[in-house]
Amino acid sequence: QYNFVEYVNLVRVNKAKELLMDSKFSIKDVSDKVGFINYNTFSRVFKKYAGVSAKQYRYEQGIKAGDDIQE
């Protein structure tokens, strides 16, 4: 059972997972597109719900993107 904020974050992370599959978007771009103003907040929330960082998630999916910012 999720409260409202948790549900919204879960939806954002699921959308971020979709966007991370497209190598034309940097992780920062994905963070912005799913509604996070602060990249650090995105990183923390993504890891909480996905179990891995956005960079690691992308790596595990075999997606190569040269412009990903460091975490």
JSON list of C-alpha atoms in Angstrom, two decimals:
[
{"chain": "A", "resi": 1, "resn": "GLN", "atom": "CA", "xyz": [0.00, 0.00, 0.00]},
{"chain": "A", "resi": 2, "resn": "TYR", "atom": "CA", "xyz": [1.43, 3.35, -1.07]},
{"chain": "A", "resi": 3, "resn": "ASN", "atom": "CA", "xyz": [0.55, 6.81, 0.12]},
{"chain": "A", "resi": 4, "resn": "PHE", "atom": "CA", "xyz": [0.03, 9.50, -2.52]},
{"chain": "A", "resi": 5, "resn": "VAL", "atom": "CA", "xyz": [3.65, 10.72, -2.64]},
{"chain": "A", "resi": 6, "resn": "GLU", "atom": "CA", "xyz": [4.99, 7.16, -2.83]},
{"chain": "A", "resi": 7, "resn": "TYR", "atom": "CA", "xyz": [2.56, 6.36, -5.64]},
{"chain": "A", "resi": 8, "resn": "VAL", "atom": "CA", "xyz": [3.59, 9.44, -7.63]},
{"chain": "A", "resi": 9, "resn": "ASN", "atom": "CA", "xyz": [7.26, 8.57, -7.15]},
{"chain": "A", "resi": 10, "resn": "LEU", "atom": "CA", "xyz": [6.61, 4.99, -8.29]},
{"chain": "A", "resi": 11, "resn": "VAL", "atom": "CA", "xyz": [4.91, 6.26, -11.45]},
{"chain": "A", "resi": 12, "resn": "ARG", "atom": "CA", "xyz": [7.81, 8.64, -12.09]},
{"chain": "A", "resi": 13, "resn": "VAL", "atom": "CA", "xyz": [10.39, 5.87, -11.65]},
{"chain": "A", "resi": 14, "resn": "ASN", "atom": "CA", "xyz": [8.48, 3.55, -13.98]},
{"chain": "A", "resi": 15, "resn": "LYS", "atom": "CA", "xyz": [8.38, 6.29, -16.63]},
{"chain": "A", "resi": 16, "resn": "ALA", "atom": "CA", "xyz": [12.08, 6.98, -16.04]},
{"chain": "A", "resi": 17, "resn": "LYS", "atom": "CA", "xyz": [12.82, 3.31, -16.68]},
{"chain": "A", "resi": 18, "resn": "GLU", "atom": "CA", "xyz": [11.10, 3.61, -20.07]},
{"chain": "A", "resi": 19, "resn": "LEU", "atom": "CA", "xyz": [13.01, 6.78, -20.95]},
{"chain": "A", "resi": 20, "resn": "LEU", "atom": "CA", "xyz": [16.34, 5.30, -19.84]},
{"chain": "A", "resi": 21, "resn": "MET", "atom": "CA", "xyz": [15.96, 2.71, -22.59]},
{"chain": "A", "resi": 22, "resn": "ASP", "atom": "CA", "xyz": [16.48, 5.51, -25.13]},
{"chain": "A", "resi": 23, "resn": "SER", "atom": "CA", "xyz": [20.17, 6.41, -25.28]},
{"chain": "A", "resi": 24, "resn": "LYS", "atom": "CA", "xyz": [19.48, 9.86, -26.73]},
{"chain": "A", "resi": 25, "resn": "PHE", "atom": "CA", "xyz": [18.40, 11.06, -23.29]},
{"chain": "A", "resi": 26, "resn": "SER", "atom": "CA", "xyz": [20.98, 11.68, -20.58]},
{"chain": "A", "resi": 27, "resn": "ILE", "atom": "CA", "xyz": [20.02, 10.64, -17.08]},
{"chain": "A", "resi": 28, "resn": "LYS", "atom": "CA", "xyz": [19.65, 14.32, -16.22]},
{"chain": "A", "resi": 29, "resn": "ASP", "atom": "CA", "xyz": [17.23, 14.71, -19.16]},
{"chain": "A", "resi": 30, "resn": "VAL", "atom": "CA", "xyz": [15.23, 11.74, -17.87]},
{"chain": "A", "resi": 31, "resn": "SER", "atom": "CA", "xyz": [15.17, 13.25, -14.39]},
{"chain": "A", "resi": 32, "resn": "ASP", "atom": "CA", "xyz": [13.77, 16.50, -15.80]},
{"chain": "A", "resi": 33, "resn": "LYS", "atom": "CA", "xyz": [11.25, 14.75, -18.05]},
{"chain": "A", "resi": 34, "resn": "VAL", "atom": "CA", "xyz": [9.69, 12.79, -15.19]},
{"chain": "A", "resi": 35, "resn": "GLY", "atom": "CA", "xyz": [9.26, 15.91, -13.08]},
{"chain": "A", "resi": 36, "resn": "PHE", "atom": "CA", "xyz": [12.19, 16.05, -10.70]},
{"chain": "A", "resi": 37, "resn": "ILE", "atom": "CA", "xyz": [13.58, 19.56, -10.24]},
{"chain": "A", "resi": 38, "resn": "ASN", "atom": "CA", "xyz": [16.59, 18.30, -8.32]},
{"chain": "A", "resi": 39, "resn": "TYR", "atom": "CA", "xyz": [18.79, 15.58, -9.86]},
{"chain": "A", "resi": 40, "resn": "ASN", "atom": "CA", "xyz": [19.96, 14.36, -6.45]},
{"chain": "A", "resi": 41, "resn": "THR", "atom": "CA", "xyz": [16.36, 13.76, -5.38]},
{"chain": "A", "resi": 42, "resn": "PHE", "atom": "CA", "xyz": [15.74, 11.82, -8.59]},
{"chain": "A", "resi": 43, "resn": "SER", "atom": "CA", "xyz": [18.81, 9.68, -7.93]},
{"chain": "A", "resi": 44, "resn": "ARG", "atom": "CA", "xyz": [17.73, 8.89, -4.38]},
{"chain": "A", "resi": 45, "resn": "VAL", "atom": "CA", "xyz": [14.11, 8.12, -5.31]},
{"chain": "A", "resi": 46, "resn": "PHE", "atom": "CA", "xyz": [15.09, 6.04, -8.35]},
{"chain": "A", "resi": 47, "resn": "LYS", "atom": "CA", "xyz": [17.44, 3.89, -6.30]},
{"chain": "A", "resi": 48, "resn": "LYS", "atom": "CA", "xyz": [14.81, 3.45, -3.57]},
{"chain": "A", "resi": 49, "resn": "TYR", "atom": "CA", "xyz": [12.17, 2.14, -5.98]},
{"chain": "A", "resi": 50, "resn": "ALA", "atom": "CA", "xyz": [14.33, 0.43, -8.62]},
{"chain": "A", "resi": 51, "resn": "GLY", "atom": "CA", "xyz": [16.94, -1.01, -6.27]},
{"chain": "A", "resi": 52, "resn": "VAL", "atom": "CA", "xyz": [19.82, 0.30, -8.40]},
{"chain": "A", "resi": 53, "resn": "SER", "atom": "CA", "xyz": [20.98, 3.71, -9.61]},
{"chain": "A", "resi": 54, "resn": "ALA", "atom": "CA", "xyz": [19.66, 5.01, -12.93]},
{"chain": "A", "resi": 55, "resn": "LYS", "atom": "CA", "xyz": [23.13, 4.60, -14.42]},
{"chain": "A", "resi": 56, "resn": "GLN", "atom": "CA", "xyz": [23.35, 0.99, -13.22]},
{"chain": "A", "resi": 57, "resn": "TYR", "atom": "CA", "xyz": [19.81, 0.28, -14.47]},
{"chain": "A", "resi": 58, "resn": "ARG", "atom": "CA", "xyz": [20.73, 1.57, -17.91]},
{"chain": "A", "resi": 59, "resn": "TYR", "atom": "CA", "xyz": [23.96, -0.46, -17.88]},
{"chain": "A", "resi": 60, "resn": "GLU", "atom": "CA", "xyz": [22.09, -3.62, -16.89]},
{"chain": "A", "resi": 61, "resn": "GLN", "atom": "CA", "xyz": [19.71, -3.10, -19.81]},
{"chain": "A", "resi": 62, "resn": "GLY", "atom": "CA", "xyz": [22.66, -2.90, -22.20]},
{"chain": "A", "resi": 63, "resn": "ILE", "atom": "CA", "xyz": [22.01, 0.72, -23.15]},
{"chain": "A", "resi": 64, "resn": "LYS", "atom": "CA", "xyz": [25.09, 2.78, -23.97]},
{"chain": "A", "resi": 65, "resn": "ALA", "atom": "CA", "xyz": [24.85, 6.55, -23.58]},
{"chain": "A", "resi": 66, "resn": "GLY", "atom": "CA", "xyz": [28.02, 8.60, -23.63]},
{"chain": "A", "resi": 67, "resn": "ASP", "atom": "CA", "xyz": [26.63, 11.73, -22.06]},
{"chain": "A", "resi": 68, "resn": "ASP", "atom": "CA", "xyz": [25.39, 10.28, -18.75]},
{"chain": "A", "resi": 69, "resn": "ILE", "atom": "CA", "xyz": [26.49, 12.42, -15.85]},
{"chain": "A", "resi": 70, "resn": "GLN", "atom": "CA", "xyz": [28.43, 10.81, -13.05]},
{"chain": "A", "resi": 71, "resn": "GLU", "atom": "CA", "xyz": [26.61, 9.70, -9.94]}
]
